[in-house]
Amino acid sequence: MISSVFIHRPRLAIVISVVISIAGVIALGALPVAQFPDIVPPQVQVGAMYPGASAAAVEESVAQVIEAQVNGVDKMIYMKSTSGDDGSYVLTASFELGTDPDINTVNVNNRVQVALASLPPEVQRQGLVVKKKSSALLGVIAAYSPKHTYDPLFLSNYVTINLLDQIKSTPGVGDATLWGPQDYAMRAWVRTDRLTGLGLTTGDIINAIQSQNVQAAVGRIGARPISDDQQLQLNIQTKGRLSSAADFENIIIRANPDGSLLRLRDVARVELGAANLDRDTRLNGGPAAAIAIY
């Protein structure tokens, strides 16, 4: 037997073992990583936002509608969802190993579009996000201000504008997500006591803002059809959407019978702040913006 050769010659066995070990170390650096077998199943994530709704309301009006359509999509193994008290909804569908993530995303998106018409109007205005996602977290990068000079709102927008797209386009990065994003938004803090005294509701405030903060296409002067005597053509440009807190404060809520105007500043405090204050990211006790890389 060949085994008896190594039993009676231990030095030969040691030399062969050392040679095999050295060959393994040398070959370790040349192994093709791309040929490693897949361990984590490909996933597709569906995200939605229902502003002002509780977790129970999100589950009833959003989760059940979407999941009824997504359930049974081709090659899907299982799915799980999370409905938050901040109005957020996230559905993660896992598929069989070896399936094409792009095809899985298309299949899920087709099902979601069928459910879109049955969702509440507030959810439709916010839009649905369908994208492929890996659960294998590569790392986390935190951008912070060492002397706490900048607040989380500034750091979040700085990362979104200058870093996030660069990281996403890096070879080998599948996706990069900003944890707890705080995008700039115009916030109107309504004084409910004044609204009650004036016989108004928050719906009246919302309707006034939506009707007066618009980008209007007013057209042209001197365009065809017109007589040949017209020599000039002018494109009319308007101010467009409001951009400052002072502009929003001047929004007219109601015209009173005596000719006076009730403006937004009379019933609310307007400021430029974060669109979402439910989440905050900190590093060593200071403000930060964290980027998760997959």
mmCIF file of C-alpha atoms in Angstrom:
data_model
loop_
_atom_site.group_PDB
_atom_site.id
_atom_site.type_symbol
_atom_site.label_atom_id
_atom_site.label_comp_id
_atom_site.label_asym_id
_atom_site.label_seq_id
_atom_site.Cartn_x
_atom_site.Cartn_y
_atom_site.Cartn_z
ATOM 1 C CA MET A 1 0.000 0.000 0.000
ATOM 2 C CA ILE A 2 1.156 3.528 -0.781
ATOM 3 C CA SER A 3 0.304 4.614 2.755
ATOM 4 C CA SER A 4 2.974 2.309 4.199
ATOM 5 C CA VAL A 5 5.622 4.200 2.207
ATOM 6 C CA PHE A 6 4.902 7.415 4.109
ATOM 7 C CA ILE A 7 4.576 5.586 7.427
ATOM 8 C CA HIS A 8 8.036 4.057 7.133
ATOM 9 C CA ARG A 9 9.565 7.212 5.616
ATOM 10 C CA PRO A 10 8.339 10.154 7.770
ATOM 11 C CA ARG A 11 10.914 12.564 6.328
ATOM 12 C CA LEU A 12 9.537 12.026 2.832
ATOM 13 C CA ALA A 13 6.026 12.680 4.123
ATOM 14 C CA ILE A 14 7.150 15.929 5.800
ATOM 15 C CA VAL A 15 8.892 17.180 2.662
ATOM 16 C CA ILE A 16 5.837 16.457 0.483
ATOM 17 C CA SER A 17 3.535 18.215 3.003
ATOM 18 C CA VAL A 18 5.777 21.299 3.039
ATOM 19 C CA VAL A 19 5.851 21.420 -0.773
ATOM 20 C CA ILE A 20 2.065 21.137 -0.965
ATOM 21 C CA SER A 21 1.646 23.917 1.637
ATOM 22 C CA ILE A 22 4.035 26.250 -0.234
ATOM 23 C CA ALA A 23 2.235 25.568 -3.524
ATOM 24 C CA GLY A 24 -1.109 26.349 -1.858
ATOM 25 C CA VAL A 25 0.146 29.691 -0.511
ATOM 26 C CA ILE A 26 1.500 30.664 -3.934
ATOM 27 C CA ALA A 27 -1.749 29.698 -5.673
ATOM 28 C CA LEU A 28 -3.906 31.552 -3.117
ATOM 29 C CA GLY A 29 -3.120 34.932 -4.619
ATOM 30 C CA ALA A 30 -3.920 33.765 -8.138
ATOM 31 C CA LEU A 31 -7.363 32.288 -7.445
ATOM 32 C CA PRO A 32 -10.107 33.926 -9.579
ATOM 33 C CA VAL A 33 -12.430 35.625 -7.082
ATOM 34 C CA ALA A 34 -15.108 36.069 -9.757
ATOM 35 C CA GLN A 35 -15.535 32.303 -9.917
ATOM 36 C CA PHE A 36 -16.379 31.930 -6.233
ATOM 37 C CA PRO A 37 -19.860 30.417 -5.848
ATOM 38 C CA ASP A 38 -22.722 32.722 -4.866
ATOM 39 C CA ILE A 39 -23.676 32.420 -1.208
ATOM 40 C CA VAL A 40 -26.245 35.189 -0.736
ATOM 41 C CA PRO A 41 -29.339 34.962 -2.945
ATOM 42 C CA PRO A 42 -29.975 37.995 -5.197
ATOM 43 C CA GLN A 43 -32.519 40.410 -3.800
ATOM 44 C CA VAL A 44 -34.843 43.109 -5.116
ATOM 45 C CA GLN A 45 -36.026 45.913 -2.834
ATOM 46 C CA VAL A 46 -39.232 47.927 -3.152
ATOM 47 C CA GLY A 47 -39.485 51.178 -1.178
ATOM 48 C CA ALA A 48 -42.458 53.485 -0.606
ATOM 49 C CA MET A 49 -43.363 56.403 1.661
ATOM 50 C CA TYR A 50 -46.801 57.276 3.092
ATOM 51 C CA PRO A 51 -46.292 60.618 4.879
ATOM 52 C CA GLY A 52 -48.067 60.913 8.198
ATOM 53 C CA ALA A 53 -49.331 57.328 8.282
ATOM 54 C CA SER A 54 -48.823 54.879 11.132
ATOM 55 C CA ALA A 55 -47.331 51.415 10.719
ATOM 56 C CA ALA A 56 -50.818 49.861 10.804
ATOM 57 C CA ALA A 57 -52.066 52.212 8.079
ATOM 58 C CA VAL A 58 -49.004 51.487 5.915
ATOM 59 C CA GLU A 59 -49.511 47.754 6.345
ATOM 60 C CA GLU A 60 -53.188 47.910 5.394
ATOM 61 C CA SER A 61 -53.090 50.356 2.475
ATOM 62 C CA VAL A 62 -49.596 49.821 1.035
ATOM 63 C CA ALA A 63 -48.061 46.514 2.127
ATOM 64 C CA GLN A 64 -51.069 44.325 1.410
ATOM 65 C CA VAL A 65 -51.654 45.881 -2.010
ATOM 66 C CA ILE A 66 -48.034 45.531 -3.193
ATOM 67 C CA GLU A 67 -47.376 42.106 -1.707
ATOM 68 C CA ALA A 68 -50.559 40.675 -3.222
ATOM 69 C CA GLN A 69 -49.122 41.439 -6.662
ATOM 70 C CA VAL A 70 -45.443 40.625 -6.012
ATOM 71 C CA ASN A 71 -46.249 37.276 -4.405
ATOM 72 C CA GLY A 72 -45.561 34.462 -6.866
ATOM 73 C CA VAL A 73 -43.133 36.334 -9.105
ATOM 74 C CA ASP A 74 -40.903 34.022 -11.151
ATOM 75 C CA LYS A 75 -37.937 32.403 -9.301
ATOM 76 C CA MET A 76 -38.701 34.128 -5.975
ATOM 77 C CA ILE A 77 -37.862 32.136 -2.827
ATOM 78 C CA TYR A 78 -39.411 34.333 -0.142
ATOM 79 C CA MET A 79 -40.054 37.976 0.719
ATOM 80 C CA LYS A 80 -40.187 40.081 3.846
ATOM 81 C CA SER A 81 -41.397 43.610 4.504
ATOM 82 C CA THR A 82 -41.164 46.321 7.137
ATOM 83 C CA SER A 83 -43.823 48.974 7.771
ATOM 84 C CA GLY A 84 -42.595 51.863 9.899
ATOM 85 C CA ASP A 85 -44.429 54.343 12.096
ATOM 86 C CA ASP A 86 -42.793 57.123 10.067
ATOM 87 C CA GLY A 87 -44.789 56.078 6.998
ATOM 88 C CA SER A 88 -41.960 54.111 5.385
ATOM 89 C CA TYR A 89 -42.384 50.744 3.697
ATOM 90 C CA VAL A 90 -39.633 48.395 2.503
ATOM 91 C CA LEU A 91 -40.183 45.049 0.779
ATOM 92 C CA THR A 92 -37.224 42.730 0.144
ATOM 93 C CA ALA A 93 -37.743 39.802 -2.231
ATOM 94 C CA SER A 94 -35.086 37.060 -2.371
ATOM 95 C CA PHE A 95 -34.599 34.938 -5.490
ATOM 96 C CA GLU A 96 -32.950 31.621 -6.324
ATOM 97 C CA LEU A 97 -29.168 31.468 -6.634
ATOM 98 C CA GLY A 98 -27.925 31.923 -10.159
ATOM 99 C CA THR A 99 -30.841 34.053 -11.348
ATOM 100 C CA ASP A 100 -30.166 37.330 -13.140
ATOM 101 C CA PRO A 101 -30.685 40.281 -10.722
ATOM 102 C CA ASP A 102 -31.649 42.580 -13.601
ATOM 103 C CA ILE A 103 -34.365 40.209 -14.825
ATOM 104 C CA ASN A 104 -35.612 39.802 -11.250
ATOM 105 C CA THR A 105 -35.844 43.585 -10.901
ATOM 106 C CA VAL A 106 -37.838 43.877 -14.121
ATOM 107 C CA ASN A 107 -40.245 41.117 -13.028
ATOM 108 C CA VAL A 108 -40.836 42.736 -9.638
ATOM 109 C CA ASN A 109 -41.245 46.185 -11.160
ATOM 110 C CA ASN A 110 -43.907 44.887 -13.555
ATOM 111 C CA ARG A 111 -45.884 43.517 -10.620
ATOM 112 C CA VAL A 112 -45.460 46.745 -8.634
ATOM 113 C CA GLN A 113 -46.748 48.864 -11.536
ATOM 114 C CA VAL A 114 -49.941 46.806 -11.504
ATOM 115 C CA ALA A 115 -50.442 47.652 -7.820
ATOM 116 C CA LEU A 116 -49.565 51.343 -8.240
ATOM 117 C CA ALA A 117 -53.094 52.390 -9.231
ATOM 118 C CA SER A 118 -54.542 50.888 -6.026
ATOM 119 C CA LEU A 119 -52.192 52.765 -3.677
ATOM 120 C CA PRO A 120 -53.200 55.973 -1.850
ATOM 121 C CA PRO A 121 -52.631 59.213 -3.827
ATOM 122 C CA GLU A 122 -50.035 60.371 -1.269
ATOM 123 C CA VAL A 123 -47.954 57.262 -1.949
ATOM 124 C CA GLN A 124 -48.282 57.691 -5.710
ATOM 125 C CA ARG A 125 -47.015 61.278 -5.501
ATOM 126 C CA GLN A 126 -43.978 60.144 -3.493
ATOM 127 C CA GLY A 127 -43.277 57.378 -6.012
ATOM 128 C CA LEU A 128 -42.046 53.801 -5.625
ATOM 129 C CA VAL A 129 -38.399 52.748 -5.778
ATOM 130 C CA VAL A 130 -37.598 49.293 -7.200
ATOM 131 C CA LYS A 131 -33.925 48.297 -7.346
ATOM 132 C CA LYS A 132 -31.691 45.272 -7.009
ATOM 133 C CA LYS A 133 -29.887 45.018 -3.704
ATOM 134 C CA SER A 134 -27.304 42.812 -2.054
ATOM 135 C CA SER A 135 -27.476 41.974 1.626
ATOM 136 C CA ALA A 136 -23.674 41.529 1.727
ATOM 137 C CA LEU A 137 -22.479 44.763 3.334
ATOM 138 C CA LEU A 138 -18.988 45.647 2.134
ATOM 139 C CA GLY A 139 -18.343 48.517 4.518
ATOM 140 C CA VAL A 140 -19.512 51.830 5.939
ATOM 141 C CA ILE A 141 -17.951 55.257 5.350
ATOM 142 C CA ALA A 142 -18.734 58.104 7.753
ATOM 143 C CA ALA A 143 -18.291 61.762 6.809
ATOM 144 C CA TYR A 144 -18.115 64.010 9.855
ATOM 145 C CA SER A 145 -16.950 67.420 11.019
ATOM 146 C CA PRO A 146 -14.038 67.033 13.494
ATOM 147 C CA LYS A 147 -14.784 70.360 15.199
ATOM 148 C CA HIS A 148 -18.574 69.968 14.839
ATOM 149 C CA THR A 149 -18.612 72.984 12.533
ATOM 150 C CA TYR A 150 -21.331 71.581 10.270
ATOM 151 C CA ASP A 151 -24.695 70.133 11.249
ATOM 152 C CA PRO A 152 -26.130 66.781 10.009
ATOM 153 C CA LEU A 153 -28.212 68.549 7.357
ATOM 154 C CA PHE A 154 -25.144 70.089 5.705
ATOM 155 C CA LEU A 155 -23.128 66.852 5.927
ATOM 156 C CA SER A 156 -25.946 64.771 4.450
ATOM 157 C CA ASN A 157 -26.369 67.070 1.458
ATOM 158 C CA TYR A 158 -22.594 67.393 0.956
ATOM 159 C CA VAL A 159 -22.288 63.603 0.762
ATOM 160 C CA THR A 160 -25.283 63.357 -1.583
ATOM 161 C CA ILE A 161 -23.905 65.975 -3.982
ATOM 162 C CA ASN A 162 -20.169 65.224 -3.925
ATOM 163 C CA LEU A 163 -19.539 61.649 -2.744
ATOM 164 C CA LEU A 164 -22.477 59.298 -3.232
ATOM 165 C CA ASP A 165 -22.459 59.168 -7.034
ATOM 166 C CA GLN A 166 -18.677 58.768 -7.115
ATOM 167 C CA ILE A 167 -18.856 55.791 -4.754
ATOM 168 C CA LYS A 168 -21.687 54.174 -6.737
ATOM 169 C CA SER A 169 -19.655 54.420 -9.956
ATOM 170 C CA THR A 170 -16.577 52.789 -8.392
ATOM 171 C CA PRO A 171 -15.805 49.391 -9.994
ATOM 172 C CA GLY A 172 -16.879 46.576 -7.698
ATOM 173 C CA VAL A 173 -19.529 48.598 -5.846
ATOM 174 C CA GLY A 174 -23.045 47.329 -6.464
ATOM 175 C CA ASP A 175 -24.869 50.029 -4.527
ATOM 176 C CA ALA A 176 -24.266 52.750 -1.962
ATOM 177 C CA THR A 177 -26.946 54.073 0.366
ATOM 178 C CA LEU A 178 -26.937 57.072 2.658
ATOM 179 C CA TRP A 179 -28.292 56.137 6.071
ATOM 180 C CA GLY A 180 -30.796 58.648 7.406
ATOM 181 C CA PRO A 181 -30.668 61.154 4.503
ATOM 182 C CA GLN A 182 -31.700 64.697 5.352
ATOM 183 C CA ASP A 183 -32.455 66.510 2.113
ATOM 184 C CA TYR A 184 -33.108 70.236 2.128
ATOM 185 C CA ALA A 185 -36.800 71.151 2.230
ATOM 186 C CA MET A 186 -38.951 74.179 3.004
ATOM 187 C CA ARG A 187 -40.777 73.478 6.269
ATOM 188 C CA ALA A 188 -43.907 75.309 7.410
ATOM 189 C CA TRP A 189 -44.576 74.948 11.137
ATOM 190 C CA VAL A 190 -48.287 75.678 11.368
ATOM 191 C CA ARG A 191 -49.775 77.424 14.440
ATOM 192 C CA THR A 192 -52.883 75.338 14.991
ATOM 193 C CA ASP A 193 -54.434 77.802 17.426
ATOM 194 C CA ARG A 194 -54.491 80.504 14.746
ATOM 195 C CA LEU A 195 -55.880 78.080 12.173
ATOM 196 C CA THR A 196 -58.753 77.196 14.511
ATOM 197 C CA GLY A 197 -59.519 80.848 15.193
ATOM 198 C CA LEU A 198 -59.607 81.645 11.460
ATOM 199 C CA GLY A 199 -61.674 78.605 10.522
ATOM 200 C CA LEU A 200 -58.911 76.974 8.451
ATOM 201 C CA THR A 201 -57.376 73.515 8.280
ATOM 202 C CA THR A 202 -53.974 72.192 7.289
ATOM 203 C CA GLY A 203 -55.553 71.068 4.015
ATOM 204 C CA ASP A 204 -56.187 74.709 3.131
ATOM 205 C CA ILE A 205 -52.500 75.473 3.747
ATOM 206 C CA ILE A 206 -51.376 72.558 1.567
ATOM 207 C CA ASN A 207 -53.718 73.502 -1.273
ATOM 208 C CA ALA A 208 -52.512 77.119 -1.221
ATOM 209 C CA ILE A 209 -48.855 76.085 -1.365
ATOM 210 C CA GLN A 210 -49.425 73.585 -4.171
ATOM 211 C CA SER A 211 -51.433 76.037 -6.265
ATOM 212 C CA GLN A 212 -48.988 78.952 -5.948
ATOM 213 C CA ASN A 213 -45.656 77.100 -5.977
ATOM 214 C CA VAL A 214 -45.742 75.970 -9.613
ATOM 215 C CA GLN A 215 -43.603 76.119 -12.708
ATOM 216 C CA ALA A 216 -45.889 77.644 -15.341
ATOM 217 C CA ALA A 217 -45.243 77.537 -19.101
ATOM 218 C CA VAL A 218 -46.721 80.824 -20.313
ATOM 219 C CA GLY A 219 -45.742 80.492 -23.974
ATOM 220 C CA ARG A 220 -44.452 82.974 -26.559
ATOM 221 C CA ILE A 221 -45.371 86.317 -28.093
ATOM 222 C CA GLY A 222 -45.190 86.708 -31.856
ATOM 223 C CA ALA A 223 -45.201 82.985 -32.660
ATOM 224 C CA ARG A 224 -46.968 81.445 -35.643
ATOM 225 C CA PRO A 225 -49.686 81.675 -36.779
ATOM 226 C CA ILE A 226 -49.397 85.467 -37.075
ATOM 227 C CA SER A 227 -49.126 88.033 -39.862
ATOM 228 C CA ASP A 228 -45.912 88.563 -41.773
ATOM 229 C CA ASP A 229 -45.611 92.047 -40.262
ATOM 230 C CA GLN A 230 -44.472 90.528 -36.984
ATOM 231 C CA GLN A 231 -40.653 90.572 -36.940
ATOM 232 C CA LEU A 232 -39.863 89.504 -33.360
ATOM 233 C CA GLN A 233 -40.675 86.444 -31.306
ATOM 234 C CA LEU A 234 -40.315 86.562 -27.532
ATOM 235 C CA ASN A 235 -40.254 83.645 -25.112
ATOM 236 C CA ILE A 236 -41.977 84.619 -21.872
ATOM 237 C CA GLN A 237 -40.244 83.461 -18.697
ATOM 238 C CA THR A 238 -41.809 83.563 -15.258
ATOM 239 C CA LYS A 239 -40.254 83.376 -11.836
ATOM 240 C CA GLY A 240 -41.182 79.712 -11.491
ATOM 241 C CA ARG A 241 -41.109 77.794 -8.250
ATOM 242 C CA LEU A 242 -40.480 79.577 -4.980
ATOM 243 C CA SER A 243 -36.968 79.210 -3.602
ATOM 244 C CA SER A 244 -36.652 81.171 -0.341
ATOM 245 C CA ALA A 245 -38.450 81.262 2.979
ATOM 246 C CA ALA A 246 -39.551 84.854 2.290
ATOM 247 C CA ASP A 247 -41.239 83.750 -0.944
ATOM 248 C CA PHE A 248 -43.192 81.037 0.857
ATOM 249 C CA GLU A 249 -44.187 83.416 3.641
ATOM 250 C CA ASN A 250 -45.944 85.624 1.078
ATOM 251 C CA ILE A 251 -48.185 82.815 -0.186
ATOM 252 C CA ILE A 252 -51.808 83.981 0.018
ATOM 253 C CA ILE A 253 -54.020 81.651 2.022
ATOM 254 C CA ARG A 254 -57.262 83.624 1.796
ATOM 255 C CA ALA A 255 -58.610 86.974 0.637
ATOM 256 C CA ASN A 256 -60.892 88.529 3.271
ATOM 257 C CA PRO A 257 -64.114 90.441 2.408
ATOM 258 C CA ASP A 258 -62.561 93.737 3.570
ATOM 259 C CA GLY A 259 -59.803 93.416 0.954
ATOM 260 C CA SER A 260 -57.055 92.272 3.337
ATOM 261 C CA LEU A 261 -54.976 89.165 2.604
ATOM 262 C CA LEU A 262 -54.149 86.280 4.918
ATOM 263 C CA ARG A 263 -50.650 85.048 4.128
ATOM 264 C CA LEU A 264 -48.744 81.944 5.160
ATOM 265 C CA ARG A 265 -46.530 83.909 7.565
ATOM 266 C CA ASP A 266 -49.637 84.876 9.549
ATOM 267 C CA VAL A 267 -50.413 81.269 10.473
ATOM 268 C CA ALA A 268 -47.070 79.448 10.194
ATOM 269 C CA ARG A 269 -43.336 79.762 10.704
ATOM 270 C CA VAL A 270 -41.412 78.986 7.512
ATOM 271 C CA GLU A 271 -37.776 77.838 7.475
ATOM 272 C CA LEU A 272 -35.331 75.912 5.299
ATOM 273 C CA GLY A 273 -34.598 72.621 7.042
ATOM 274 C CA ALA A 274 -34.441 68.854 6.637
ATOM 275 C CA ALA A 275 -37.190 67.006 4.816
ATOM 276 C CA ASN A 276 -37.105 64.202 7.395
ATOM 277 C CA LEU A 277 -36.105 64.575 11.036
ATOM 278 C CA ASP A 278 -36.968 61.023 12.140
ATOM 279 C CA ARG A 279 -33.397 59.695 11.760
ATOM 280 C CA ASP A 280 -30.060 61.089 12.839
ATOM 281 C CA THR A 281 -26.532 59.726 12.315
ATOM 282 C CA ARG A 282 -23.737 60.426 14.793
ATOM 283 C CA LEU A 283 -20.072 59.414 15.112
ATOM 284 C CA ASN A 284 -18.387 59.631 18.521
ATOM 285 C CA GLY A 285 -21.196 61.849 19.729
ATOM 286 C CA GLY A 286 -20.911 64.325 16.836
ATOM 287 C CA PRO A 287 -22.980 64.820 13.664
ATOM 288 C CA ALA A 288 -22.081 62.589 10.730
ATOM 289 C CA ALA A 289 -23.357 61.136 7.461
ATOM 290 C CA ALA A 290 -22.933 57.370 7.038
ATOM 291 C CA ILE A 291 -22.710 55.659 3.643
ATOM 292 C CA ALA A 292 -23.383 51.909 3.455
ATOM 293 C CA ILE A 293 -21.558 50.202 0.559
ATOM 294 C CA TYR A 294 -22.784 46.926 -0.904
#
